[in-house]
Structure formats: structure tokens, C-alpha cells
């Protein structure tokens, strides 16, 4: 967004024809260039971060081949089979006979 604003300022539709206007426009462009040069390190850091994330992502997509085999074997489990749990039953609990 910041860069878009800088480009918009450089491509100003009002073209200066007089000497003072051209000087003003050149000074504006020079200050924008200085600001871009100052931020160059941030641009480089962002580009390097992007490249390292892409490499990390590529390594991460190659790794799960072993887990895919585990998923394939677990797919043979019968999902419709009843689940039995050892739940203790309190035989001394009162039975609720009220029906609403």
C-alpha cells in the first residue's frame, strides 16, 4: 500500500511546465527515492523471509509420507462398530420416575 502511494505520487497527472514546478517535482522524487532506499533493507528482509518460508513449506510437504501410510491403515477400522466403555454404574442412585 505504501509503495502504491509512492508510485501514485511519482505518476502525478499534473505535469509541471514551469521551472519552479519542475524543481519541486524533482525534489519530491528525490525525497521519495531516499525513502525507498532507506526501506530497501526491509524489502530485502521480506523477500528473504518469503523465500525461506517457501523452502520450509516445500520440505513440510515432502515429509508426511510416513503418516499417510498410518492413515491408510487406520482407514480399515470399522467406524460403525459400537464403542464399549467401562463406565461404573451407581446401583444406589435413586431412579427418577417423574415424566414431564
CSV table of C-alpha atoms in Angstrom, one decimal:
chain,number,residue,atom,x,y,z
A,1,UNK,CA,0.0,0.0,0.0
A,2,UNK,CA,2.8,2.4,0.9
A,3,UNK,CA,4.6,1.6,-2.4
A,4,UNK,CA,1.4,2.2,-4.3
A,5,UNK,CA,1.0,5.6,-2.8
A,6,UNK,CA,4.6,6.4,-3.7
A,7,UNK,CA,4.1,5.3,-7.3
A,8,UNK,CA,0.9,7.4,-7.4
A,9,UNK,CA,2.8,10.4,-6.2
A,10,UNK,CA,5.5,9.9,-8.8
A,11,UNK,CA,3.0,9.5,-11.6
A,12,UNK,CA,1.1,12.6,-10.7
A,13,UNK,CA,-1.2,13.6,-13.5
A,14,UNK,CA,-0.4,17.3,-13.1
A,15,UNK,CA,2.8,17.7,-15.2
A,16,UNK,CA,4.8,20.7,-14.2
A,17,UNK,CA,5.8,23.1,-17.0
A,18,UNK,CA,7.5,25.9,-15.2
A,19,UNK,CA,11.0,25.8,-13.7
A,20,UNK,CA,9.8,26.1,-10.1
A,21,UNK,CA,7.2,23.3,-10.6
A,22,UNK,CA,9.8,21.0,-12.2
A,23,UNK,CA,12.2,21.8,-9.3
A,24,UNK,CA,9.5,21.0,-6.8
A,25,UNK,CA,8.7,17.7,-8.6
A,26,UNK,CA,12.3,16.7,-8.8
A,27,UNK,CA,12.8,17.4,-5.1
A,28,UNK,CA,9.7,15.3,-4.4
A,29,UNK,CA,11.0,12.4,-6.5
A,30,UNK,CA,14.4,12.6,-4.8
A,31,UNK,CA,12.8,12.5,-1.3
A,32,UNK,CA,10.7,9.5,-2.4
A,33,UNK,CA,13.8,7.8,-3.7
A,34,UNK,CA,15.7,8.4,-0.4
A,35,UNK,CA,12.7,7.0,1.5
A,36,UNK,CA,12.6,3.9,-0.8
A,37,UNK,CA,16.4,3.4,-0.4
A,38,UNK,CA,16.0,3.6,3.4
A,39,UNK,CA,13.4,0.9,3.3
A,40,UNK,CA,15.4,-1.3,0.9
A,41,UNK,CA,16.7,-3.3,3.9
A,42,UNK,CA,13.1,-4.1,4.9
A,43,UNK,CA,12.2,-5.1,1.3
A,44,UNK,CA,15.2,-7.4,1.2
A,45,UNK,CA,14.3,-8.9,4.6
A,46,UNK,CA,10.7,-9.5,3.4
A,47,UNK,CA,11.9,-11.2,0.2
A,48,UNK,CA,14.4,-13.4,2.1
A,49,UNK,CA,11.6,-14.3,4.6
A,50,UNK,CA,9.3,-15.3,1.7
A,51,UNK,CA,12.0,-17.4,0.1
A,52,UNK,CA,12.8,-19.2,3.4
A,53,UNK,CA,9.0,-19.8,4.0
A,54,UNK,CA,8.7,-21.3,0.5
A,55,UNK,CA,11.6,-23.7,1.2
A,56,UNK,CA,10.2,-24.6,4.6
A,57,UNK,CA,6.8,-25.3,3.0
A,58,UNK,CA,8.4,-27.4,0.3
A,59,UNK,CA,10.2,-29.5,3.0
A,60,UNK,CA,7.0,-29.8,5.0
A,61,UNK,CA,5.0,-31.2,2.1
A,62,UNK,CA,7.7,-33.9,1.4
A,63,UNK,CA,7.8,-35.2,5.0
A,64,UNK,CA,4.3,-36.7,5.6
A,65,UNK,CA,4.7,-39.8,3.5
A,66,UNK,CA,5.0,-42.0,6.7
A,67,UNK,CA,1.9,-40.5,8.2
A,68,UNK,CA,0.0,-41.2,5.0
A,69,UNK,CA,0.7,-44.9,5.5
A,70,UNK,CA,-0.6,-44.7,9.0
A,71,UNK,CA,-3.8,-43.0,7.8
A,72,UNK,CA,-4.3,-45.7,5.2
A,73,UNK,CA,-4.1,-48.5,7.9
A,74,UNK,CA,-6.5,-46.7,10.2
A,75,UNK,CA,-9.0,-46.4,7.4
A,76,UNK,CA,-9.6,-50.1,7.7
A,77,UNK,CA,-11.1,-49.7,11.2
A,78,UNK,CA,-14.9,-50.3,11.3
A,79,UNK,CA,-16.4,-46.9,12.1
A,80,UNK,CA,-19.9,-48.5,12.6
A,81,UNK,CA,-18.8,-50.8,15.3
A,82,UNK,CA,-20.3,-50.0,18.8
A,83,UNK,CA,-18.0,-48.3,21.2
A,84,UNK,CA,-17.8,-50.1,24.6
A,85,UNK,CA,-16.6,-48.2,27.6
A,86,UNK,CA,-16.2,-49.3,31.1
A,87,UNK,CA,-18.5,-46.9,32.9
A,88,UNK,CA,-19.3,-47.7,36.5
A,89,UNK,CA,-23.0,-47.8,37.3
A,90,UNK,CA,-24.2,-46.5,40.7
A,91,UNK,CA,-26.7,-49.0,41.8
A,92,UNK,CA,-27.7,-46.9,44.9
A,93,UNK,CA,-28.8,-43.9,42.8
A,94,UNK,CA,-32.5,-43.1,43.0
A,95,UNK,CA,-34.5,-43.7,39.9
A,96,UNK,CA,-36.3,-40.6,38.6
A,97,UNK,CA,-39.9,-41.6,37.8
A,98,UNK,CA,-41.3,-38.2,37.1
A,99,UNK,CA,-42.2,-37.7,33.5
A,100,UNK,CA,-42.8,-34.2,32.2
